[in-house]
mmCIF file of C-alpha atoms in Angstrom:
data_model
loop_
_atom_site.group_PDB
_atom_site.id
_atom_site.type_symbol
_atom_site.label_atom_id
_atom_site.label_comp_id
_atom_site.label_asym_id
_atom_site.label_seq_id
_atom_site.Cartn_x
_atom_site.Cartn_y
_atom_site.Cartn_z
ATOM 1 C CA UNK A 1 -92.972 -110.042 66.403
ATOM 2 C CA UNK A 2 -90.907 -108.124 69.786
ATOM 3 C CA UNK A 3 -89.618 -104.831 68.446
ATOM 4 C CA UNK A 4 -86.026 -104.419 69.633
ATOM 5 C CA UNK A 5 -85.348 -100.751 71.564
ATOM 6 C CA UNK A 6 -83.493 -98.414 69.690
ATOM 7 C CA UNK A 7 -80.150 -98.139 70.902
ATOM 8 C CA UNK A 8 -78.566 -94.628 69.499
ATOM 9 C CA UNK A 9 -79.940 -91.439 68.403
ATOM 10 C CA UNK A 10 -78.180 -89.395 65.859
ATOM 11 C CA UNK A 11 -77.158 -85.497 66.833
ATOM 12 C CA UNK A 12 -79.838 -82.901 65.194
ATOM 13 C CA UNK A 13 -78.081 -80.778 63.524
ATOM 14 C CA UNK A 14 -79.808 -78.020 61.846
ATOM 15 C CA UNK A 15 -78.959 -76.413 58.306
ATOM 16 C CA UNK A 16 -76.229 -73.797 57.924
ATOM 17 C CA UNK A 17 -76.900 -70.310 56.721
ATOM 18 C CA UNK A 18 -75.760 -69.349 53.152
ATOM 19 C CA UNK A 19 -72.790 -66.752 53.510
ATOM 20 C CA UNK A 20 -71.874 -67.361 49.378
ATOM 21 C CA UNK A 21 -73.488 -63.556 48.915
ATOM 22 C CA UNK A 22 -72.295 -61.422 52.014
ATOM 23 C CA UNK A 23 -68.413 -63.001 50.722
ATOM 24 C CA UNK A 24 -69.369 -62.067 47.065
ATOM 25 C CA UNK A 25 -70.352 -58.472 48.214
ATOM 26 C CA UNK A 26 -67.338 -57.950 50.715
ATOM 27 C CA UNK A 27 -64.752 -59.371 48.023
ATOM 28 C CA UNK A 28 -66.854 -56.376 45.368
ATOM 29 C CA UNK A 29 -66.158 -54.346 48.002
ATOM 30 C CA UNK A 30 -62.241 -55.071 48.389
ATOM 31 C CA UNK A 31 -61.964 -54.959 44.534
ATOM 32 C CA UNK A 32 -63.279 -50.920 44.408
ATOM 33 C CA UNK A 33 -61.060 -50.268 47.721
ATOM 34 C CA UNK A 34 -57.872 -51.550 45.223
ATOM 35 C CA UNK A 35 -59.342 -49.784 42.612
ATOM 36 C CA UNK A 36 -59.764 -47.114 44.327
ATOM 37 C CA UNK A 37 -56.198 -46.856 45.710
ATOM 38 C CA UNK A 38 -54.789 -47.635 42.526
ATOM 39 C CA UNK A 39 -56.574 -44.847 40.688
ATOM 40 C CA UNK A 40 -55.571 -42.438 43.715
ATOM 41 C CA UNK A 41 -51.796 -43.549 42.667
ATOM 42 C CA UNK A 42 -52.310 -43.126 38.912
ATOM 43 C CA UNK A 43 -53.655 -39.826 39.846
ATOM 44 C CA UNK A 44 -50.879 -38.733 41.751
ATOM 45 C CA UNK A 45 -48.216 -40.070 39.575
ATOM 46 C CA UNK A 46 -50.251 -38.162 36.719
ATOM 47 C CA UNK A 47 -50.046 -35.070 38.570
ATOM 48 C CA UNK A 48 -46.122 -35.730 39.736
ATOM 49 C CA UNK A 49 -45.552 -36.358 35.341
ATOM 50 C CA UNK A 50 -47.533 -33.135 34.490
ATOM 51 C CA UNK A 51 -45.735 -31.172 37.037
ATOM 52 C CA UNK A 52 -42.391 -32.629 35.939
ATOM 53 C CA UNK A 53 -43.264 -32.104 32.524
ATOM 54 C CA UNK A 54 -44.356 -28.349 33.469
ATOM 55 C CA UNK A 55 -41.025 -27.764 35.241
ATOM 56 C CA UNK A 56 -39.045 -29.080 32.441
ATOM 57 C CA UNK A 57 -40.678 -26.902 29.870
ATOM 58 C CA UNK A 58 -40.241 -23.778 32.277
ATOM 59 C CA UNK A 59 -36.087 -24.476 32.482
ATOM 60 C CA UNK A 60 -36.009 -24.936 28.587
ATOM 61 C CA UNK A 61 -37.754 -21.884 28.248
ATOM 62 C CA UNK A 62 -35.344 -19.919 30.913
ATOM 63 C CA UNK A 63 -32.507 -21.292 28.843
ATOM 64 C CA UNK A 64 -33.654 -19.977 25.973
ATOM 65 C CA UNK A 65 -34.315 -16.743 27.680
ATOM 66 C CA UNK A 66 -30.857 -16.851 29.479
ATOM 67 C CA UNK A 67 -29.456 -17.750 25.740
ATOM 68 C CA UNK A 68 -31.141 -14.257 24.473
ATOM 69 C CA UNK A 69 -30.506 -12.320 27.352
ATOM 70 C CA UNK A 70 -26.144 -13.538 27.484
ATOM 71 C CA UNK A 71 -25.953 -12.263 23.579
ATOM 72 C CA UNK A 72 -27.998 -9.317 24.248
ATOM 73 C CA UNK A 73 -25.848 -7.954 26.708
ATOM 74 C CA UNK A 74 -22.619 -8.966 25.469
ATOM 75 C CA UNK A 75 -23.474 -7.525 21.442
ATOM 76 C CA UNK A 76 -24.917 -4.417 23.530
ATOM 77 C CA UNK A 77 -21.670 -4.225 26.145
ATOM 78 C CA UNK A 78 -24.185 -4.133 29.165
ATOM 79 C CA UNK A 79 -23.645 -5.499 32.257
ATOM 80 C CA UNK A 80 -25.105 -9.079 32.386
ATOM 81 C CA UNK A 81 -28.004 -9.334 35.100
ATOM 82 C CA UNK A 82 -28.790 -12.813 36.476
ATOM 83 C CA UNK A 83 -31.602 -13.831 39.031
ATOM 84 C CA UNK A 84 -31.589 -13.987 42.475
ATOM 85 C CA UNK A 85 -32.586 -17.212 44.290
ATOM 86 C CA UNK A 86 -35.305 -15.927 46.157
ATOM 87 C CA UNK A 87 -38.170 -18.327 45.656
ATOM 88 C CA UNK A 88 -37.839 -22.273 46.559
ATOM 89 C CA UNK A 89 -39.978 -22.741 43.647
ATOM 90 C CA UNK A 90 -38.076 -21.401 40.714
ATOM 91 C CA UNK A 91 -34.461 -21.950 42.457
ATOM 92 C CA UNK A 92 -34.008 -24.847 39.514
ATOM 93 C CA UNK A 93 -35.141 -22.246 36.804
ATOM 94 C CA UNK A 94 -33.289 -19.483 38.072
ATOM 95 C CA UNK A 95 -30.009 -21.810 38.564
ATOM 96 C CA UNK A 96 -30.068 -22.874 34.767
ATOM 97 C CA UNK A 97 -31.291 -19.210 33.762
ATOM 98 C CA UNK A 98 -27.700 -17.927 35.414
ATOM 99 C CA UNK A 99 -25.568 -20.652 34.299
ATOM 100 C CA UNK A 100 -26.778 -20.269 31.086
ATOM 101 C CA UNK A 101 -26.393 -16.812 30.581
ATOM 102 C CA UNK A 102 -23.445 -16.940 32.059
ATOM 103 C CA UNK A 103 -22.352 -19.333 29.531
ATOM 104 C CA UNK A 104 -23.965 -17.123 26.426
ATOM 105 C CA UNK A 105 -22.433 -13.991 27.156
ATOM 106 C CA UNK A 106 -18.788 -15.401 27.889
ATOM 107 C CA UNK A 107 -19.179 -16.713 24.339
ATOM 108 C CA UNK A 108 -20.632 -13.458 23.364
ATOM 109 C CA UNK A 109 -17.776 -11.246 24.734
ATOM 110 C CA UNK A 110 -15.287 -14.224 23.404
ATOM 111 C CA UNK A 111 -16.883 -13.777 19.892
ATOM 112 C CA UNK A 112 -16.970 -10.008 20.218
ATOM 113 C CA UNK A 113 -12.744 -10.210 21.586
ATOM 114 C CA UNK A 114 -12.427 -12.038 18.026
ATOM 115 C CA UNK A 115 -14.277 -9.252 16.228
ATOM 116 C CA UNK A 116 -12.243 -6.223 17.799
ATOM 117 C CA UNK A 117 -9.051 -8.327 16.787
ATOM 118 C CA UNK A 118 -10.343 -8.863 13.693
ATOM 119 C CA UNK A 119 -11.103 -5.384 12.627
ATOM 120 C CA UNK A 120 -8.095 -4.204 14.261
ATOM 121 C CA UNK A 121 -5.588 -6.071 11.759
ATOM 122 C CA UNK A 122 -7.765 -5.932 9.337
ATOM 123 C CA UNK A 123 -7.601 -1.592 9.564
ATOM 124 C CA UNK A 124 -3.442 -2.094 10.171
ATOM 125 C CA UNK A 125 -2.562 -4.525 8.362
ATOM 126 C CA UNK A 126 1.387 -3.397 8.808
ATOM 127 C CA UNK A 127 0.959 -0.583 11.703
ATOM 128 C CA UNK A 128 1.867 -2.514 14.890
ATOM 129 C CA UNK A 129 1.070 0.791 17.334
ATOM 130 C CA UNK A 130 -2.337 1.464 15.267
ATOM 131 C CA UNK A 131 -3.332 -2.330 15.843
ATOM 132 C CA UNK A 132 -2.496 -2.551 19.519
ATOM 133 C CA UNK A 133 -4.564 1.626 19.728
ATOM 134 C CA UNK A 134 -7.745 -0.513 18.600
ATOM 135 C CA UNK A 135 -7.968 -3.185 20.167
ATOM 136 C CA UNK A 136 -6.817 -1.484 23.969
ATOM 137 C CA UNK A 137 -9.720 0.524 23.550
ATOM 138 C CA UNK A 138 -12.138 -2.150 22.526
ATOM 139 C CA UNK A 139 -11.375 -4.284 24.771
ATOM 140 C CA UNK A 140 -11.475 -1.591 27.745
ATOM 141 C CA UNK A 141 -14.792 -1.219 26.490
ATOM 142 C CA UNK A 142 -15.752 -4.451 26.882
ATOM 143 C CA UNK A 143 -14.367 -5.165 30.503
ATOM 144 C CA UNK A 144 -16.225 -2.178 31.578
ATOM 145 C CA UNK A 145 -18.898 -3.589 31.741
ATOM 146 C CA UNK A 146 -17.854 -7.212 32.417
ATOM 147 C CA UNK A 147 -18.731 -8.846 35.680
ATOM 148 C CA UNK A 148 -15.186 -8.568 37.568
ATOM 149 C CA UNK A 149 -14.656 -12.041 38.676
ATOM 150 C CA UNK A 150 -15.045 -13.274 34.692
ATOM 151 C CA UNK A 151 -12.372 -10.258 33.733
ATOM 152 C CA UNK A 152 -9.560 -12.671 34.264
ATOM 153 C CA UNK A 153 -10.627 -15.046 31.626
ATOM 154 C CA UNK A 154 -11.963 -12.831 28.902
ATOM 155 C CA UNK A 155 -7.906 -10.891 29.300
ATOM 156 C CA UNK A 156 -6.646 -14.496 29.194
ATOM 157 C CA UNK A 157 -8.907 -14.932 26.165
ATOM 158 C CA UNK A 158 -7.575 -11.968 24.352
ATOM 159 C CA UNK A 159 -4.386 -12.683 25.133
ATOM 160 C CA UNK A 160 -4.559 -16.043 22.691
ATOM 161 C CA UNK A 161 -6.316 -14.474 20.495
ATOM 162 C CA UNK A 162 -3.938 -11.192 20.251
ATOM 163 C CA UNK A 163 -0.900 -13.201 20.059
ATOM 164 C CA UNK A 164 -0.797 -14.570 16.645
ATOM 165 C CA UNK A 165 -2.633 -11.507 15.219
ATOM 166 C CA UNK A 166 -0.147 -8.865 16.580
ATOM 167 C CA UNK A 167 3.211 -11.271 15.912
ATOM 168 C CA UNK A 168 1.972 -11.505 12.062
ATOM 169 C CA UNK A 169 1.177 -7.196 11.757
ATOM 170 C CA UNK A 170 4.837 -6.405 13.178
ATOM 171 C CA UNK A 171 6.348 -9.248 11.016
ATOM 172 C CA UNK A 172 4.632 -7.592 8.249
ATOM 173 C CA UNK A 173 5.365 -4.278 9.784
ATOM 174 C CA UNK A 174 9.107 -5.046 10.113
ATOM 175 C CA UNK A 175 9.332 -6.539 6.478
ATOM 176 C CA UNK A 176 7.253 -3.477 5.325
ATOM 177 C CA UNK A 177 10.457 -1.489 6.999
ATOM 178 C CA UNK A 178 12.790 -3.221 5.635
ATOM 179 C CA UNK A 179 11.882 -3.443 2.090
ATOM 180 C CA UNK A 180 11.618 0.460 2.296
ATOM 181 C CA UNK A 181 15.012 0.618 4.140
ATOM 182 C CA UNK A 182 16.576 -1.978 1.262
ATOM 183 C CA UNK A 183 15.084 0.300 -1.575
ATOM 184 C CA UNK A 184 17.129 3.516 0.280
ATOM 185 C CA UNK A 185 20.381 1.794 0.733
ATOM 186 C CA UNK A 186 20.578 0.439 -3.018
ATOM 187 C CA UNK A 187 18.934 4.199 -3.828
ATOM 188 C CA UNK A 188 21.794 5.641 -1.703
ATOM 189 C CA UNK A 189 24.273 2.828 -3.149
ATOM 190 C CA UNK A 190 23.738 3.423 -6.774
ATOM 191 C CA UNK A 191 23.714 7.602 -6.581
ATOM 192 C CA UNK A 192 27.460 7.203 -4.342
ATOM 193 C CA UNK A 193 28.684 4.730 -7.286
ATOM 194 C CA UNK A 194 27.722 7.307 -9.477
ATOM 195 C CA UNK A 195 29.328 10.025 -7.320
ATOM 196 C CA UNK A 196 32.450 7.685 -7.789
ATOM 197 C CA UNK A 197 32.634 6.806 -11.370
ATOM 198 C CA UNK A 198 32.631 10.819 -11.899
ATOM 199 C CA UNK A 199 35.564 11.518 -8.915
ATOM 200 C CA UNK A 200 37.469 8.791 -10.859
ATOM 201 C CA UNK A 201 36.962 10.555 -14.164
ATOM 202 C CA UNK A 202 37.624 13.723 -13.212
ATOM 203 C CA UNK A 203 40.919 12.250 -10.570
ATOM 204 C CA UNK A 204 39.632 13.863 -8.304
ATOM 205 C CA UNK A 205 41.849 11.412 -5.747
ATOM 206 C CA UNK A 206 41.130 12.874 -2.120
ATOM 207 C CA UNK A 207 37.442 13.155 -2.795
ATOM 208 C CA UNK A 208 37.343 9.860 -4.378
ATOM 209 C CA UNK A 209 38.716 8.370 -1.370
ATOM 210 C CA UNK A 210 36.313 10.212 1.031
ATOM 211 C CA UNK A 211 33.824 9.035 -1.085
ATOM 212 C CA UNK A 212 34.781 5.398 -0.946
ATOM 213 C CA UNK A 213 34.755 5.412 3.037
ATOM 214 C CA UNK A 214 31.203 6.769 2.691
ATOM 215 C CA UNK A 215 30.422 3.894 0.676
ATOM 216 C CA UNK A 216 32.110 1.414 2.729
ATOM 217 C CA UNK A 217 30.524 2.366 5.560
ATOM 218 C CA UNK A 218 26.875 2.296 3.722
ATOM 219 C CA UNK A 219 27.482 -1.067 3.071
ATOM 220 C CA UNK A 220 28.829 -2.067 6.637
ATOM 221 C CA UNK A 221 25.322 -0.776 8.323
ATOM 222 C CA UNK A 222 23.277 -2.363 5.276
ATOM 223 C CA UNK A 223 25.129 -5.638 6.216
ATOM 224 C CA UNK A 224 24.370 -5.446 9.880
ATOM 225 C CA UNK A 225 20.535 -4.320 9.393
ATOM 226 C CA UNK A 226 19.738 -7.529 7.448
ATOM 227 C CA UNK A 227 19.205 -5.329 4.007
ATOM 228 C CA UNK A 228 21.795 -6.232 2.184
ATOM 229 C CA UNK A 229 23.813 -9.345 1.871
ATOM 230 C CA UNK A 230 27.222 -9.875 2.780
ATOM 231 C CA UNK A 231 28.238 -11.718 -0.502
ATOM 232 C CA UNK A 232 25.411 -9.202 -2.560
ATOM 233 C CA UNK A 233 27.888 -5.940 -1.338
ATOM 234 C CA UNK A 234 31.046 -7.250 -1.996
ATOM 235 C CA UNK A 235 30.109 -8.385 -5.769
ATOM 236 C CA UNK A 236 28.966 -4.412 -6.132
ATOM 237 C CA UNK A 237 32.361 -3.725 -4.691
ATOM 238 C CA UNK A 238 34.450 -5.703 -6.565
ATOM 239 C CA UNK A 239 32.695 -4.504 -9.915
ATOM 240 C CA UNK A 240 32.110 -1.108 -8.676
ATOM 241 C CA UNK A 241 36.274 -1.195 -8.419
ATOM 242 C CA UNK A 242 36.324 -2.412 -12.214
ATOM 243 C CA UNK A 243 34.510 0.378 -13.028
ATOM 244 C CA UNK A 244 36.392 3.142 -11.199
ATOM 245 C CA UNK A 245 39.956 1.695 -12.671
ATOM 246 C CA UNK A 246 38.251 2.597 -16.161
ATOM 247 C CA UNK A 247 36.950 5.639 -15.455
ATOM 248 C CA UNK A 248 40.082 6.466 -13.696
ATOM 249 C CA UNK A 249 42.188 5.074 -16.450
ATOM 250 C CA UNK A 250 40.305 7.332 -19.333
ATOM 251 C CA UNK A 251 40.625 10.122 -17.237
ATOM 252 C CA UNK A 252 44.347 10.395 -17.410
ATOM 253 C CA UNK A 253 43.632 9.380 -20.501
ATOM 254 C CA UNK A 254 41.723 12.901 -21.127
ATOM 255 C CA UNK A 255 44.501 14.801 -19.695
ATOM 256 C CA UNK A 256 46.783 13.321 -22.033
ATOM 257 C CA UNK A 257 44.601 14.574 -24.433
ATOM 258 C CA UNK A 258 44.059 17.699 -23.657
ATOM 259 C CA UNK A 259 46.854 19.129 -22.416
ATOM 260 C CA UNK A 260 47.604 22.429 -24.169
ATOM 261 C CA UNK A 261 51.236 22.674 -23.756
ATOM 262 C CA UNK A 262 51.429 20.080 -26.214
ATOM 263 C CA UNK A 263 50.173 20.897 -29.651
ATOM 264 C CA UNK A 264 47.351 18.395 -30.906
ATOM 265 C CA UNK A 265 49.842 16.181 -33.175
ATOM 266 C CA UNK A 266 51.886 15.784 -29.971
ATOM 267 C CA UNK A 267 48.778 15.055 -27.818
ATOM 268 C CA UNK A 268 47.575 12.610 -30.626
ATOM 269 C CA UNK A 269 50.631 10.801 -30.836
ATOM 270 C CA UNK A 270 50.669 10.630 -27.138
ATOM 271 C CA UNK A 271 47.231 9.168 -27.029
ATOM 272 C CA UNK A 272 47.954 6.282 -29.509
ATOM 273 C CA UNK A 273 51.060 5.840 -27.704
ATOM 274 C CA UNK A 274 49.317 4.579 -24.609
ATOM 275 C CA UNK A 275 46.896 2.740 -26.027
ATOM 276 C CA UNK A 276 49.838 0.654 -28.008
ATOM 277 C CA UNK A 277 51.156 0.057 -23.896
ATOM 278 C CA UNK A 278 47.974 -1.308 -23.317
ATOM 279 C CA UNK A 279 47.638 -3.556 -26.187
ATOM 280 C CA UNK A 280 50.776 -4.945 -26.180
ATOM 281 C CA UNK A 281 50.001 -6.526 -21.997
ATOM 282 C CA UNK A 282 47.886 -9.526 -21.432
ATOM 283 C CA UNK A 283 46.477 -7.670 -18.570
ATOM 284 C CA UNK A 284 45.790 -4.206 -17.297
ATOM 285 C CA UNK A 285 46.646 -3.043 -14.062
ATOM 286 C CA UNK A 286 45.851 0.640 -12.870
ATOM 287 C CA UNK A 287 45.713 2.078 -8.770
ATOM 288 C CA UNK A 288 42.049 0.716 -6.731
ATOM 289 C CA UNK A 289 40.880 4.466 -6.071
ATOM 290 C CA UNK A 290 39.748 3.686 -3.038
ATOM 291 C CA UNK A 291 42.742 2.528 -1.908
ATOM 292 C CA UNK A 292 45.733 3.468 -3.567
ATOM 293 C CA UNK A 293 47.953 1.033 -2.150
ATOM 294 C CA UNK A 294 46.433 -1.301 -4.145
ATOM 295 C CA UNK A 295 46.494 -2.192 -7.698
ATOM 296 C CA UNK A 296 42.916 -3.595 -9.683
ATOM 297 C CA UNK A 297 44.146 -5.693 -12.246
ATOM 298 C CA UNK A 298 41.637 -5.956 -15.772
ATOM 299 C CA UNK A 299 41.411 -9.325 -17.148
ATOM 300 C CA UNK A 300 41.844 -9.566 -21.147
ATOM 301 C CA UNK A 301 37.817 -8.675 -21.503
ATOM 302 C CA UNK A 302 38.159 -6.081 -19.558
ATOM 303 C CA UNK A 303 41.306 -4.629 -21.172
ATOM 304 C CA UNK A 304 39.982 -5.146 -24.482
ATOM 305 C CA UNK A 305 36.678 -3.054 -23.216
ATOM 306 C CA UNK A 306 39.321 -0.250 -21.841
ATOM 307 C CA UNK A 307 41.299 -0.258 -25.465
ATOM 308 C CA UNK A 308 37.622 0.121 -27.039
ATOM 309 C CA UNK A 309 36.630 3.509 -25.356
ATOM 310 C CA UNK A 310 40.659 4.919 -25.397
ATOM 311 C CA UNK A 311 40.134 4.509 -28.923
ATOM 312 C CA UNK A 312 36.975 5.851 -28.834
ATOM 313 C CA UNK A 313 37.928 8.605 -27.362
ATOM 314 C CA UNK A 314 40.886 9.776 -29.475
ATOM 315 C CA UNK A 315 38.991 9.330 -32.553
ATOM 316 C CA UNK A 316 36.228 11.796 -31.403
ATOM 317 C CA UNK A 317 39.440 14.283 -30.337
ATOM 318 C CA UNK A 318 40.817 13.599 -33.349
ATOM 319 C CA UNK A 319 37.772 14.759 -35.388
#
């Protein structure tokens, strides 16, 4: 049998090389370069977090510094010393350090304002002048040694502070004065009525009348001052008034009495005789003694009360 030619020859093409490993170990390789980076970062961002943290722990512990070193000069009155930003890398401590100081010693010197104005009313209680002696020289104290820019506000401080203190010490002060002052005028009042009942005994007329201005007058300041009431005065007037038309009335009444031109029948009969006058009226009317221009007039109690010590008094003269 013919063999036929062959027509077509296939291209030789030889086997590839296996490149599986070299990928494997370049991939490996990749993977530690990532990890690598990544661990760098971690590291870093450890580093940045302990630092932060480090940082952080240093301003809490200037603020608790600044905290003690504020009171401490304030309690001491010492001039307050901050920091000076000198160094880049404690300019955030030594910012917080001042601003906290700053802070703790105004309230320091604000707690210590409180204290001197405190003490001070508590000392003078009602002494206006010793009150305002202590607490000008505390507080001159205390802003001598103050920074002067935060003078302004510690003054402005004391000012609130001093206000309500010092308007309740003279309020007490004033009331103090005046309950003293009310004590003398009713002192003074009740030693001239006395003065008064004894010039109207004795009808003693032009020194009862000088002593009835003085009175008058008493009561006209007492009025003005506030210590005695407008209403209060004339009520002690009015029965001041009673009482002088008695006393004025017995002491004619004792001149009757004791007259010695008349013999003591005479004067006895005389006595009775007025006190029948008396009896027979409703009322009573007899001259105001401190103003004889006037007449008082006694009601029937009154009279009656008059009648009573007439009587009174001619029974002891008769005896």
């Amino acid at each position: 049998m013919a063999q036929k030619p062959i027509g077509y020859y296939g291209e030789f093409r030889p086997t590839g090389v296996d490149t599986s490993a070299a990928r494997r170990i370049e991939a490996i390789a990749g993977l530690a370069g990532q990890v690598g980076d990544i661990a760098a970062a971690f590291g870093k961002k450890k580093v940045a977090e302990q630092r932060f943290l480090e940082e952080k722990n240093e301003i809490v512990a200037a603020e608790k510094a600044a905290k003690l070193a504020g009171n401490a000069s304030a309690i001491s009155a010492t001039p307050l010393e901050l920091r000076e930003y000198d160094d880049v890398q404690t300019y955030e401590q030594d910012r917080v350090f001042n601003a906290t100081a700053e802070a703790a010693y105004t309230a320091g010197i604000q707690n210590e304002i409180t204290g001197i104005v405190s003490r001070a009313a508590a000392a003078n209680p009602e002494d206006i002048e010793g009150y305002r002696n202590l607490t000008k020289s505390g507080m001159s104290g205390l802003l001598g040694v103050a920074p002067e820019e935060m003078r302004p506000a510690f003054e402005s401080y004391f000012s609130q502070v001093n206000q309500t203190s010092a308007s309740r010490i003279w309020k007490a002060q004033q009331k103090k004065q005046n309950d003293i002052d009310s004590a003398t005028i009713q002192t003074a009042l009740v030693d001239q009525s006395v003065n008064l009942v004894n010039l109207a005994r004795s009808n003693d007329t032009e020194q009862l009348r000088n002593a009835g201005l003085i009175w008058a007058e008493t009561g006209k300041q007492a009025i003005a001052k506030g210590l005695v009431k407008g209403t209060a005065f004339a009520t002690q007037t009015t029965q001041l008034r009673d009482r002088l038309a008695t006393q004025s009335a017995l002491g004619r009444f004792d001149s009757i009495i004791t007259n010695e031109e008349q013999t003591v029948e005479q004067r006895i009969a005389s006595g009775q005789n007025v006190i029948d006058q008396i009896n027979d009226k409703d009322t009573f009317q007899v001259e105001d003694p401190l103003d004889p221009e006037k007449m008082i007039t006694l009601d029937a109690d009154e009279k009656d009360a008059l009648v009573k010590d007439l009587e009174s008094e001619l029974k002891d003269f008769e005896s």
